[in-house]
XYZ file of C-alpha atoms in Angstrom:
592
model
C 41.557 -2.931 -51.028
C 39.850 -6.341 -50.913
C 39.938 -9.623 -48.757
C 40.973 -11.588 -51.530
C 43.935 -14.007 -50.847
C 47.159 -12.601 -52.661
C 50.869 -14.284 -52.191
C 52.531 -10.713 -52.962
C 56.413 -11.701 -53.317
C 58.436 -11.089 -50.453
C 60.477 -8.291 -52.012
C 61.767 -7.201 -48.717
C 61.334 -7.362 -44.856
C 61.559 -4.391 -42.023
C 62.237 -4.465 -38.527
C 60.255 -2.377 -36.765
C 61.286 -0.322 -33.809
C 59.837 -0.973 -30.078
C 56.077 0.172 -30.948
C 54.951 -1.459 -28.172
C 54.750 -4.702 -25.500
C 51.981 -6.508 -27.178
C 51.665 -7.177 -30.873
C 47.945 -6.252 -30.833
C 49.139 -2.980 -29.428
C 51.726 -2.947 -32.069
C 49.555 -3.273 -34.877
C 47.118 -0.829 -33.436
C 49.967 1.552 -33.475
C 50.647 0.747 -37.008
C 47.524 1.467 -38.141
C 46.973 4.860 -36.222
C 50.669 5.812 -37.692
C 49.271 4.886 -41.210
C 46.589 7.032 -41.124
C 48.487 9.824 -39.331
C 51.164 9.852 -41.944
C 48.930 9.207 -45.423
C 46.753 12.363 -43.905
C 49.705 14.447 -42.578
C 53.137 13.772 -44.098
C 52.440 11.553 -47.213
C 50.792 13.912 -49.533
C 53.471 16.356 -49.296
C 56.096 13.728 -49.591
C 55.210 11.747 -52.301
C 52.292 11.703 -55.126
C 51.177 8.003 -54.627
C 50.640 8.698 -50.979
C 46.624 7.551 -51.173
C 47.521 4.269 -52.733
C 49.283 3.326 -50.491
C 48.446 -0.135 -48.348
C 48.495 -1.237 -45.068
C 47.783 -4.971 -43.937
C 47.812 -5.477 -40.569
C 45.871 -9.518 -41.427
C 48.315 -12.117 -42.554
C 46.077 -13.399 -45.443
C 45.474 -9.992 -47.107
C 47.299 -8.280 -49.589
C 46.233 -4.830 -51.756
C 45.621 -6.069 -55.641
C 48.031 -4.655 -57.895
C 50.653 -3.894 -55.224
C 53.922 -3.358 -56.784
C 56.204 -4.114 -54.063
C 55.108 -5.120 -50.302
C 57.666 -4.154 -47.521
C 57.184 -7.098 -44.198
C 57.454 -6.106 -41.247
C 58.638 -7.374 -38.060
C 58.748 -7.027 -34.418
C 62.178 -7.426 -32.666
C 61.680 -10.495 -31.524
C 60.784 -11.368 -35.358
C 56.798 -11.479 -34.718
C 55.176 -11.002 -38.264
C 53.507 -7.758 -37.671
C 52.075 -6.504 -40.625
C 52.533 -5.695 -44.520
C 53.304 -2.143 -46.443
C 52.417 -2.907 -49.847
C 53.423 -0.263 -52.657
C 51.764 0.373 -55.991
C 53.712 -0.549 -59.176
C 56.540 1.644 -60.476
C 58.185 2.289 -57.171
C 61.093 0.920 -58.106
C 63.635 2.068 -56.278
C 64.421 0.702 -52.914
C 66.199 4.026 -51.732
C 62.808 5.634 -52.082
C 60.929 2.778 -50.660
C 63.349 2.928 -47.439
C 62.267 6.600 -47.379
C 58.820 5.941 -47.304
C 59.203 2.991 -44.664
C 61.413 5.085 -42.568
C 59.298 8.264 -42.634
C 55.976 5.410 -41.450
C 58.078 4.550 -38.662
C 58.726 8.033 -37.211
C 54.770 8.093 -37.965
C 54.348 5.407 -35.938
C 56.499 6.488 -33.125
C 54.538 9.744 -33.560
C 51.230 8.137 -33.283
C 52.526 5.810 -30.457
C 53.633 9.016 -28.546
C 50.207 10.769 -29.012
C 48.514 7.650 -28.188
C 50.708 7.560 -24.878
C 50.279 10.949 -24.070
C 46.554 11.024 -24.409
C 46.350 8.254 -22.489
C 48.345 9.542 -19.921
C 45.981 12.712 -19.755
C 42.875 10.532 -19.919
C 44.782 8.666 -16.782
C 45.464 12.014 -15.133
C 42.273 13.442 -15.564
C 40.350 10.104 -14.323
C 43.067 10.616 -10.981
C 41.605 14.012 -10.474
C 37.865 13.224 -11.140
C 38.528 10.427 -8.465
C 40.346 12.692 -6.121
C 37.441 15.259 -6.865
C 35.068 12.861 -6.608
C 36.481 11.432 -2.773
C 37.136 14.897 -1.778
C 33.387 15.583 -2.582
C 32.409 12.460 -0.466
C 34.563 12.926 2.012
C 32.923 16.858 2.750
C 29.516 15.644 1.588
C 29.540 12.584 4.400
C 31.278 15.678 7.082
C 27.963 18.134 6.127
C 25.426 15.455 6.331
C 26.477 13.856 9.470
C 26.688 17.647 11.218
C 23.505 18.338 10.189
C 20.644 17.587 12.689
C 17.465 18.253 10.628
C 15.771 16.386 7.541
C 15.569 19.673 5.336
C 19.202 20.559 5.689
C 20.340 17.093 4.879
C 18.255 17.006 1.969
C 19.474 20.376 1.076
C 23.091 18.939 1.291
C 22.275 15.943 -0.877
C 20.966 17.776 -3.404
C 23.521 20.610 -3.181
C 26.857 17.558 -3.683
C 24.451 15.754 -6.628
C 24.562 19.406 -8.588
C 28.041 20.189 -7.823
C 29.457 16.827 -9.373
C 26.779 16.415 -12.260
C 25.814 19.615 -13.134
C 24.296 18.463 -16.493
C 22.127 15.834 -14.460
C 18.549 16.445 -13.451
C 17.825 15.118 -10.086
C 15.088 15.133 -7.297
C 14.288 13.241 -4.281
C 11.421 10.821 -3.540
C 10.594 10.184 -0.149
C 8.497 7.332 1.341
C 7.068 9.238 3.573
C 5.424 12.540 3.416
C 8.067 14.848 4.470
C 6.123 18.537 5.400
C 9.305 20.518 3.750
C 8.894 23.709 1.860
C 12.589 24.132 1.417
C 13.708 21.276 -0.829
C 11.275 19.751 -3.622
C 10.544 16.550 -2.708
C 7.777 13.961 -4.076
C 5.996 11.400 -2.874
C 7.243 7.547 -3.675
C 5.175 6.008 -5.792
C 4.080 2.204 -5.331
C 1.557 1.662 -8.382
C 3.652 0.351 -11.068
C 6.818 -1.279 -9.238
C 8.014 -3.337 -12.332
C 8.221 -0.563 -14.529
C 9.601 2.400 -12.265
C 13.046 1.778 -11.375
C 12.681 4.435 -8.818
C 9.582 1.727 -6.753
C 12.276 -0.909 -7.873
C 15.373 0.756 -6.370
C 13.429 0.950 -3.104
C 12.110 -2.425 -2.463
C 15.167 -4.324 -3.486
C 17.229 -1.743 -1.781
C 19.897 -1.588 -4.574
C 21.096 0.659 -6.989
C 19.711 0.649 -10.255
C 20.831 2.347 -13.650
C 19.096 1.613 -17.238
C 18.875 3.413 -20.626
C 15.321 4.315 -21.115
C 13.106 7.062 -23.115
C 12.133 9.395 -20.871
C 7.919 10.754 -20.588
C 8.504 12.543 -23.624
C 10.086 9.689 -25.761
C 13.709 11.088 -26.060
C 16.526 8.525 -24.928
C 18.210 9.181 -21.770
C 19.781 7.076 -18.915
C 18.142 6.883 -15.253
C 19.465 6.059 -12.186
C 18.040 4.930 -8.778
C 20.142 5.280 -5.415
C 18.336 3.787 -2.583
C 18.857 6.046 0.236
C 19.534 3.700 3.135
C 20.327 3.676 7.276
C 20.426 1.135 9.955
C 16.446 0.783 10.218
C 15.461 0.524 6.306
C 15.214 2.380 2.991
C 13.733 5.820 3.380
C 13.908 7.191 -0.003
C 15.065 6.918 -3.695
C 17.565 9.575 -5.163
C 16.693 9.740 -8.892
C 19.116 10.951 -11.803
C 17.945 11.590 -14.943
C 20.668 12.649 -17.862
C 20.129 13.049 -21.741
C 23.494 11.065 -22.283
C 25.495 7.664 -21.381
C 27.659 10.138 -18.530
C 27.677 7.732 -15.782
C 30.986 4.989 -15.829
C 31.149 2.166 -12.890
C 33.411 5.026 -10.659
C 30.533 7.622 -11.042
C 28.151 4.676 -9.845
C 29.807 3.712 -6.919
C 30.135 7.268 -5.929
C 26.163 7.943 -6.374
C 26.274 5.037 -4.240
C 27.915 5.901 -1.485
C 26.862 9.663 -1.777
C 22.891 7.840 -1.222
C 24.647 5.275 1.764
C 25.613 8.418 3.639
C 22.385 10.708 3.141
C 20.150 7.845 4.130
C 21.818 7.403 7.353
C 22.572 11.059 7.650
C 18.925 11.118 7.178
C 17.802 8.458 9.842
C 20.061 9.959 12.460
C 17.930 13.736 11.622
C 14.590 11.697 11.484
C 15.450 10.197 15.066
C 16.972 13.153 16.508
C 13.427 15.049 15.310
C 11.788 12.113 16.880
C 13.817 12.240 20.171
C 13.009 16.111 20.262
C 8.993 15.751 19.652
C 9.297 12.952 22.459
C 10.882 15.020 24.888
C 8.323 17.966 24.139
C 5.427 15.410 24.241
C 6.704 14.471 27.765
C 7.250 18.185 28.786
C 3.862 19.395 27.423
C 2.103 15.753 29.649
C 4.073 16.961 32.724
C 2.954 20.507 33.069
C -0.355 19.506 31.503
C -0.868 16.620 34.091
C 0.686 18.982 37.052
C -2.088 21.801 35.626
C -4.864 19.264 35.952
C -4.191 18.074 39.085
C -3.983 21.360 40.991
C -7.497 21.607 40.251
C -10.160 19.579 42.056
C -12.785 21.131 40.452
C -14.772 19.316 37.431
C -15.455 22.617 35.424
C -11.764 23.938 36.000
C -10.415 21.036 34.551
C -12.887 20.785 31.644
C -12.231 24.633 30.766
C -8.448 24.209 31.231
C -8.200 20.762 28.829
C -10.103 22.226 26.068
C -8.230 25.612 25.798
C -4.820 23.643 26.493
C -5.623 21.140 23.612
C -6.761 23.587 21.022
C -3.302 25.043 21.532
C -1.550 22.062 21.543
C -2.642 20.713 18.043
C -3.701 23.842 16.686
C -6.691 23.267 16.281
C -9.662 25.336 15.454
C -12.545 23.646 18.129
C -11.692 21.131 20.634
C -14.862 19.865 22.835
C -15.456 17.777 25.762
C -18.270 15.259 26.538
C -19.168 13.722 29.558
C -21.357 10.856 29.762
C -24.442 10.712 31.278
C -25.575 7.350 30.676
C -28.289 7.185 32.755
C -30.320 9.851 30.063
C -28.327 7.964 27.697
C -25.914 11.440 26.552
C -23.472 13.055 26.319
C -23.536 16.666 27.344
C -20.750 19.289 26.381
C -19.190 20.344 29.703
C -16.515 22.567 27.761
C -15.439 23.855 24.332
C -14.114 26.417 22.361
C -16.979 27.227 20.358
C -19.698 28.869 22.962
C -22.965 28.043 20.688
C -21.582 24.079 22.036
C -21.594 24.503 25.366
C -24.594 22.137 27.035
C -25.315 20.708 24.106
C -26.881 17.158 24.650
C -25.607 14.133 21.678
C -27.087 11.030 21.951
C -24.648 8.291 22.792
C -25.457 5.766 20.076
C -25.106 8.269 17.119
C -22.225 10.449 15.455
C -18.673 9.486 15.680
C -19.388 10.056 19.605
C -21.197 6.895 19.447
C -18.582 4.884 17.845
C -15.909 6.127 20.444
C -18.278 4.645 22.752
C -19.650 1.644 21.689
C -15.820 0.636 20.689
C -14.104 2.387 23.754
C -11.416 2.935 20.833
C -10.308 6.865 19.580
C -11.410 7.706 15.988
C -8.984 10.053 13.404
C -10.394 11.438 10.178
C -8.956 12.396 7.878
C -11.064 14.288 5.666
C -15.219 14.329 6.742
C -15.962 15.118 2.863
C -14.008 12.203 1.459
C -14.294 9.423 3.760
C -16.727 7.238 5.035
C -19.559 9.714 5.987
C -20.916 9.464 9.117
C -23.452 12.479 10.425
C -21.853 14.762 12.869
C -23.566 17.748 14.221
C -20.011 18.905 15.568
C -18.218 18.335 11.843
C -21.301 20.670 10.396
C -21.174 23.202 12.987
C -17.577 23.929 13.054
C -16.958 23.667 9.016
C -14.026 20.974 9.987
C -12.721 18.214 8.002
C -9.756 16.837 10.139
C -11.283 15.019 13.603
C -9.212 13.097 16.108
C -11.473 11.956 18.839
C -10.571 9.622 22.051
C -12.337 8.131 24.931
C -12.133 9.354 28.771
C -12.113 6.323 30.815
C -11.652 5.303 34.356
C -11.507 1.776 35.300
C -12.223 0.894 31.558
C -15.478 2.586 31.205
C -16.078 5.570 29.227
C -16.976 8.421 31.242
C -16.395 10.804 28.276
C -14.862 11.839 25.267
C -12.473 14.870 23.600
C -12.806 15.876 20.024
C -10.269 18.253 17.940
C -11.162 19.555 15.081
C -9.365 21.347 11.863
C -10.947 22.579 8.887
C -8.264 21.491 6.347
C -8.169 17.668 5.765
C -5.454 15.473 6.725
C -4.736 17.952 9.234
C -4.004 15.930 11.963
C -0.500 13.345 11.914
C -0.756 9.915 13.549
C 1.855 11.580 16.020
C -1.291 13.412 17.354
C -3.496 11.016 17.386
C -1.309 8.996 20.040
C -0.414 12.126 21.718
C -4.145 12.739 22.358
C -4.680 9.284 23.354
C -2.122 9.972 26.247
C -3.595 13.297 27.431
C -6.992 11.569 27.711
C -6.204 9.195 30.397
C -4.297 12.020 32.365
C -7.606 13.834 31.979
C -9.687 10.880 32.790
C -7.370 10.534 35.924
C -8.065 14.299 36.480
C -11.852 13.960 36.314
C -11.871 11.323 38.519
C -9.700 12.804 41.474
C -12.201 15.675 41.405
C -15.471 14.074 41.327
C -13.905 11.522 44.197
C -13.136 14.860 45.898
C -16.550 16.470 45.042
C -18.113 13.289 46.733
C -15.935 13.215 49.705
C -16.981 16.730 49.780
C -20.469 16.167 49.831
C -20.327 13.195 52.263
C -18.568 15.507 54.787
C -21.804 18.082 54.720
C -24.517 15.545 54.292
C -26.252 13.548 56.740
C -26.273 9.383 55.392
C -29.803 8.938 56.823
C -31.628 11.615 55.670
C -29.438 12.911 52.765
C -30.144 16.427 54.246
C -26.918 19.157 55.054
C -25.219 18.556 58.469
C -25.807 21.235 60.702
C -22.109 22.414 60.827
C -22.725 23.241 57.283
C -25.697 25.158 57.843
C -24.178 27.201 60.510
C -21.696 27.974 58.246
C -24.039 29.331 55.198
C -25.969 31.034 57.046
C -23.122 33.231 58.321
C -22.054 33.795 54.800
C -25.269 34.772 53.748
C -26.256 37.370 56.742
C -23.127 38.944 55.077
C -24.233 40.118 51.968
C -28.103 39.499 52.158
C -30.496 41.966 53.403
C -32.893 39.142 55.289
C -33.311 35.519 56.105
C -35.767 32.854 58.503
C -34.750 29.798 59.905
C -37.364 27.284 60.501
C -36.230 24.340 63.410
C -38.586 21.458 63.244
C -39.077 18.711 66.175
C -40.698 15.551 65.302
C -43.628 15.010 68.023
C -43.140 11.978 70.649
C -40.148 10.611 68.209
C -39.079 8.459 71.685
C -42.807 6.788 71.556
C -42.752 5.845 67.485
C -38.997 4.567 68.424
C -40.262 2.607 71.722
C -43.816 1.165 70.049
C -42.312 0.456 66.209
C -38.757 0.149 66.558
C -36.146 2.490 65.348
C -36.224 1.135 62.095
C -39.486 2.648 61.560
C -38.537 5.996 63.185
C -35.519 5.900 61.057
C -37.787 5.799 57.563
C -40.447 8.395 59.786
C -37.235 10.847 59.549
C -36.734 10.259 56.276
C -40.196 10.696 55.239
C -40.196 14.105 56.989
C -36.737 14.999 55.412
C -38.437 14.224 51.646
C -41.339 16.354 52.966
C -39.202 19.177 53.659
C -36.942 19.071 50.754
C -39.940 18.757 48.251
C -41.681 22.092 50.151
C -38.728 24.776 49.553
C -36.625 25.938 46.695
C -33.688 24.945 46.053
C -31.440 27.575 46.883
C -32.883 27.115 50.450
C -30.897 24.959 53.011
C -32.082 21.862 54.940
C -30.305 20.436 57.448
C -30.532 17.719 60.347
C -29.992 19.594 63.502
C -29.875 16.319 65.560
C -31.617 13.755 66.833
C -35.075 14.277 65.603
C -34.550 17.819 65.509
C -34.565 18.847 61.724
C -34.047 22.739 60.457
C -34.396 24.917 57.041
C -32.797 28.162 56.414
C -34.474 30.454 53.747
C -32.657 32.985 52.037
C -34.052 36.205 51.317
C -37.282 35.317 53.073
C -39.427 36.981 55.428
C -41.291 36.553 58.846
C -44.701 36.075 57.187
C -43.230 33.764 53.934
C -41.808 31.449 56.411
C -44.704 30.938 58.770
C -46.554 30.063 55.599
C -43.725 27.295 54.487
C -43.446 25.874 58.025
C -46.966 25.139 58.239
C -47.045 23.522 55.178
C -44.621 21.184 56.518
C -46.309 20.633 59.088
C -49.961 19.969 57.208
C -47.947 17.379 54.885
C -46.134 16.005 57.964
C -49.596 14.824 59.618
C -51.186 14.026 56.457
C -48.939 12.172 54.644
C -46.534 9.949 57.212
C -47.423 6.288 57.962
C -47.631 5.780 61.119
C -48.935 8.637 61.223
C -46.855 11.668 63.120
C -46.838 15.608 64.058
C -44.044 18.017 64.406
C -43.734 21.470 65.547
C -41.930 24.399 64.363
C -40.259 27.339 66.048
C -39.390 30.449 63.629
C -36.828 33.240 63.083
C -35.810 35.503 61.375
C -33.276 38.321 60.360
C -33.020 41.655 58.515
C -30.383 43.682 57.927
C -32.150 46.509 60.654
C -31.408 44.214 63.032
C -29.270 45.693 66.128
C -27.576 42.231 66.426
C -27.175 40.063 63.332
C -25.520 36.314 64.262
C -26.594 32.710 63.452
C -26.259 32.406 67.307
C -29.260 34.673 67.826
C -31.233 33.399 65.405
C -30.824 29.822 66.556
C -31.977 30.694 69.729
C -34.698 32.765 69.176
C -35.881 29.605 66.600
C -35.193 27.483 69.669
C -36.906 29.691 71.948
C -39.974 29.427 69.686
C -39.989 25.794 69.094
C -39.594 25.468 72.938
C -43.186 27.298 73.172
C -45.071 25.056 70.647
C -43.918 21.938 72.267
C -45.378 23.028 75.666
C -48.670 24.722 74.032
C -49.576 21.214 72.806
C -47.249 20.236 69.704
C -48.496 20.210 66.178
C -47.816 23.738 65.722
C -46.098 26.828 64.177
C -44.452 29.133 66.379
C -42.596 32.462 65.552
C -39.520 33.734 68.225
């Protein structure tokens, strides 16, 4: 057959049955008929079969035809030419052979219909397959209430539809999930990887690439999207052209519904941790502050925080800033405890110095700063925060881990908030220890108040075996008060009181009994022992005081042989004794 412009003679015309609404259709139809019947029917009807021509072009005619048969639509549209090679003569045959094309055609046109009718029927299931998937994919995802399962699901409806397809999820966030295998999103190269792409424009995206290896294959990028933002890229991967524009907007809306099935599970997890986070402050902060004792609470907050975050040492510091410090007041790790830091160096002294809490990641890898603690415990992981009341640093927690990037940023705040609870803690108990101490001391002389001393010494002739009790009387206190002023006689009793408190040990007890009247109580000591401190006292008393002063002393004691054992008795008998020196001429040491 050739191009070539040939005005065959109109030897005869055909009208062709309804083949169709449109004439391209019609000629279409003509042509698949043509080939159906020189293939199927034409070689067993007639020899020239194969030479024969069909024209569907105005212009073009075979070379050499014998006879050409036009052909016509019903409504008389030139529709094509059936041109016969010489010595087919006779038109009977001829109508044969244009009849028996016709039922081709009609053949053709049928098969034509009826595959198109399946292709029809089978694109109606595959979208009624495909809905029925979304409609139970969107019901799964939304019941589930964790991230794994909903990635599970996701991945599960993905394999179901496009078996052939290779997919996997990529997550912008690290997602700590052993179940489903997810990666990491990747933001190095976001003009080249459709998946970086797909995330930041927050569209889907489908191209025709070479995959890693260099073999041809289509990829596809579903954002998956909720409410808040894009949390992660579903990518396809398939060695063939499978996807059409229904199969896109399905992977589209399959992504739509995981990423806000997804959200809704990543809040829910959030809501839960919060709720825990608020639990675990409550009965932490109710634990602390049944306690009003510093070393309960520093015991308790180090074991509760180790369990808390897992963690393999937790430590805390308090400042001692007049040594310039930090001592270890409690830990986990017993070869710790006391240890004295500088409060300039370490990561100690940057939680200081910036009154801001410190996370590390990993000790080996980061910025290295020396850290006694890190080396000792082996860890890599540290979150550290400040312990501050009225915005100074009065000490510091560290946690430690020895796996790197232990710790999440979910702990890090977490510890933040327990650190101020403990701060408040702290404070509440050393306010208490203070009001504590104010109740038993005296404000001028900064000895024990006598009530307090009465009450030691009973507790001690309970489970000792002996005890003195030295009462002390400064000498003519009304004539230092009358000639200097009782300003003077108030420094003259605190001169004594240093005296006294610098001449016994100090598990012994000194006390103001009143007035000038001052008194020591000496565990575990003996007649003799306590003569011998007394009148030391009173040899630095009349040495050492400006203006210069005396006192006297009256001495008792206790043993456990004793018929009557009672702080009663031995405050008299100390009375008693005192009572003699002042009227054998002061200055003295007297035993009762």
């Amino acid at each position: 057959m050739t191009n070539t412009h040939h005005e065959a003679p109109k030897i005869d015309t055909y009208t062709l049955p309804p083949l169709g609404s449109e004439l391209q259709q019609i000629r279409q139809t003509l042509r698949s008929g043509f080939a159906y019947y020189v293939q199927q029917l034409g070689e067993q009807a007639i020899p020239f079969a194969d030479r024969l021509v069909l024209t569907t072009e105005p212009n073009e005619c075979a070379v050499g035809a014998g006879f050409c048969l036009e052909l016509y639509t019903n409504n008389g549209q030139w529709a094509g030419k059936l041109c016969f090679p010489p010595g087919v003569t006779d038109s009977s045959q001829r109508k044969f052979i244009a009849v028996a094309f016709v039922q081709s055609c009609q053949l053709a046109l049928l098969q034509s219909e009826k595959l198109e009718q399946a292709n029809r029927q089978m694109d109606a299931y595959k979208e009624s397959r495909r809905h029925e998937m979304l409609f139970l994919s969107a019901k799964k995802l939304h019941d589930k209430i964790d991230v794994d399962s909903v990635l599970q699901e996701v991945m599960s409806s993905i394999q179901s539809v496009y078996p052939q397809v290779r997919a996997e999820l990529l997550l912008s966030q690290d997602n700590p999930t052993t179940q489903v295998p997810v990666k990491l999103l990747s933001f190095e190269d976001p003009e080249n990887d459709i998946c970086t792409r797909a995330f930041m424009e927050g569209q889907l995206i489908y191209v025709a690439r070479d995959d890693e290896n260099g073999i041809p294959c289509s990829q596809l990028a579903a954002p998956l999207t909720g409410k808040q933002g894009v949390y992660g890229i579903l990518h396809l991967v398939t060695p063939n052209d499978c996807f059409d524009s229904t199969d896109l907007q399905f992977i589209s809306m399959l992504a739509d519904i995981a990423g806000n099935a997804f959200e809704n599970a990543k809040l829910y997890e959030q809501s839960n941790l919060l709720i825990t986070e608020l639990r675990l402050i409550n009965e932490i902060t109710k634990r602390l502050n049944q306690s009003l004792s510093l070393n309960e609470i520093f015991h308790y907050a180090s074991t509760e925080l180790c369990k808390v975050f897992h963690a393999d040492c937790c430590c805390i510091l308090q400042a001692d800033e007049a040594n310039r410090q930090f001592i270890v007041k409690a830990g986990t790790l017993p070869e710790l405890f006391h240890e004295q830091y500088p409060i300039d160096q370490d990561y100690s002294g940057i939680v200081f110095a910036t009154n801001e809490p410190v996370i590390v990641s990993d000790y080996e890898t980061g910025r290295k700063v020396p850290s006694r603690l890190m080396e000792v415990t082996g860890a890599r992981s540290l979150i550290s925060a400040p312990i501050t009341v009225k915005g100074q640093v009065i000490g510091l927690i560290h946690v430690t881990h020895h796996r790197p990037n232990f710790f999440s940023y979910e702990n890090f705040k977490l510890l933040q908030v327990l650190s101020v609870h403990i701060g408040l803690a702290m404070s509440n108990a050393s306010l208490h220890a203070e009001v504590q101490r104010m109740v038993i001391t005296d404000r001028l002389t900064s000895l024990y108040v006598r009530h307090y001393l009465d009450e030691q010494v009973n507790v001690l002739q309970k489970k000792d075996y002996c005890g003195s009790l030295i009462l002390v009387d400064v000498d003519h206190f009304k004539r230092v008060n009358d000639t200097f002023g009782h300003q003077v006689g108030d420094k003259i009793l605190i001169l004594v009181s240093s005296i006294i408190k610098t001449s016994i040990r100090d598990s012994d007890i000194a006390a103001r009994w009143g007035g000038e009247e001052l008194a020591v109580y000496l565990p575990q000591v003996g007649r003799d022992q306590a003569v011998r401190i007394a009148e030391r006292i009173r040899q630095r008393v009349s040495t050492e005081t400006e203006p210069q002063v005396t006192v006297s002393c009256g001495v008792s004691d206790w043993n456990w042989e004793d018929e009557k054992i009672s702080v009663e008795s031995l405050v008299y008998r100390a009375d008693m004794a005192l009572y003699e020196a002042k009227h054998g001429g002061r200055n003295q040491v007297k035993v009762g």
